[in-house]
mmCIF file of C-alpha atoms in Angstrom:
data_model
loop_
_atom_site.group_PDB
_atom_site.id
_atom_site.type_symbol
_atom_site.label_atom_id
_atom_site.label_comp_id
_atom_site.label_asym_id
_atom_site.label_seq_id
_atom_site.Cartn_x
_atom_site.Cartn_y
_atom_site.Cartn_z
ATOM 1 C CA MET A 1 78.468 90.670 74.611
ATOM 2 C CA THR A 2 77.656 87.335 74.739
ATOM 3 C CA ARG A 3 79.041 84.746 72.433
ATOM 4 C CA SER A 4 77.013 80.726 71.550
ATOM 5 C CA ILE A 5 79.208 78.211 72.775
ATOM 6 C CA PRO A 6 78.207 75.029 71.084
ATOM 7 C CA MET A 7 76.678 72.021 73.604
ATOM 8 C CA SER A 8 79.354 69.582 71.577
ATOM 9 C CA LYS A 9 82.740 72.124 72.588
ATOM 10 C CA ILE A 10 81.131 72.491 75.853
ATOM 11 C CA VAL A 11 80.228 68.416 75.860
ATOM 12 C CA ALA A 12 84.254 67.798 74.308
ATOM 13 C CA GLU A 13 85.614 69.978 76.582
ATOM 14 C CA ALA A 14 84.411 68.886 79.540
ATOM 15 C CA ALA A 15 85.123 65.073 78.612
ATOM 16 C CA GLN A 16 88.503 65.670 78.183
ATOM 17 C CA MET A 17 89.333 67.701 81.670
ATOM 18 C CA ILE A 18 87.815 64.602 82.396
ATOM 19 C CA LEU A 19 89.761 62.481 81.669
ATOM 20 C CA GLU A 20 93.452 64.445 82.354
ATOM 21 C CA PRO A 21 95.081 65.111 84.838
ATOM 22 C CA PRO A 22 94.216 67.844 87.668
ATOM 23 C CA LEU A 23 97.146 70.402 87.368
ATOM 24 C CA PRO A 24 99.948 70.720 89.942
ATOM 25 C CA ILE A 25 98.799 74.019 91.760
ATOM 26 C CA ASP A 26 101.322 75.801 90.166
ATOM 27 C CA ARG A 27 100.572 75.567 86.811
ATOM 28 C CA ILE A 28 96.760 76.576 88.028
ATOM 29 C CA ASP A 29 98.434 78.668 89.768
ATOM 30 C CA GLN A 30 99.697 80.389 86.145
ATOM 31 C CA ILE A 31 97.154 79.954 84.417
ATOM 32 C CA ILE A 32 95.344 82.188 86.585
ATOM 33 C CA ALA A 33 97.851 85.081 86.872
ATOM 34 C CA GLU A 34 98.074 84.958 82.437
ATOM 35 C CA GLU A 35 94.566 85.433 82.855
ATOM 36 C CA GLN A 36 94.308 88.405 85.187
ATOM 37 C CA ALA A 37 97.356 89.779 82.927
ATOM 38 C CA GLY A 38 94.896 89.622 79.627
ATOM 39 C CA ILE A 39 91.894 91.032 81.594
ATOM 40 C CA ASP A 40 94.075 94.028 83.691
ATOM 41 C CA ALA A 41 95.985 94.753 78.850
ATOM 42 C CA ARG A 42 92.390 94.937 78.118
ATOM 43 C CA ARG A 43 91.283 97.081 80.591
ATOM 44 C CA ALA A 44 93.761 99.660 80.075
ATOM 45 C CA ALA A 45 93.731 99.785 76.323
ATOM 46 C CA ARG A 46 90.221 100.527 77.323
ATOM 47 C CA ALA A 47 90.510 102.881 79.387
ATOM 48 C CA ALA A 48 93.563 104.482 76.959
ATOM 49 C CA GLU A 49 91.426 104.667 74.066
ATOM 50 C CA GLN A 50 88.523 106.515 75.798
ATOM 51 C CA GLU A 51 90.575 109.007 77.151
ATOM 52 C CA THR A 52 91.156 109.561 73.752
ATOM 53 C CA GLU A 53 88.371 109.807 72.303
ATOM 54 C CA GLN A 54 87.655 112.636 75.307
#
């Protein structure tokens, strides 16, 4: 499932990232952990859904 992202949004986000001060490593690690937890939760939900379908 591919989503199309408008170029203006990409440019706006890139400009914001350039202007923002860099995040501390601890915050980056926290963001990565939160994203991974979300991915893991979606995988678990998908697996559970497939189990109930069978």
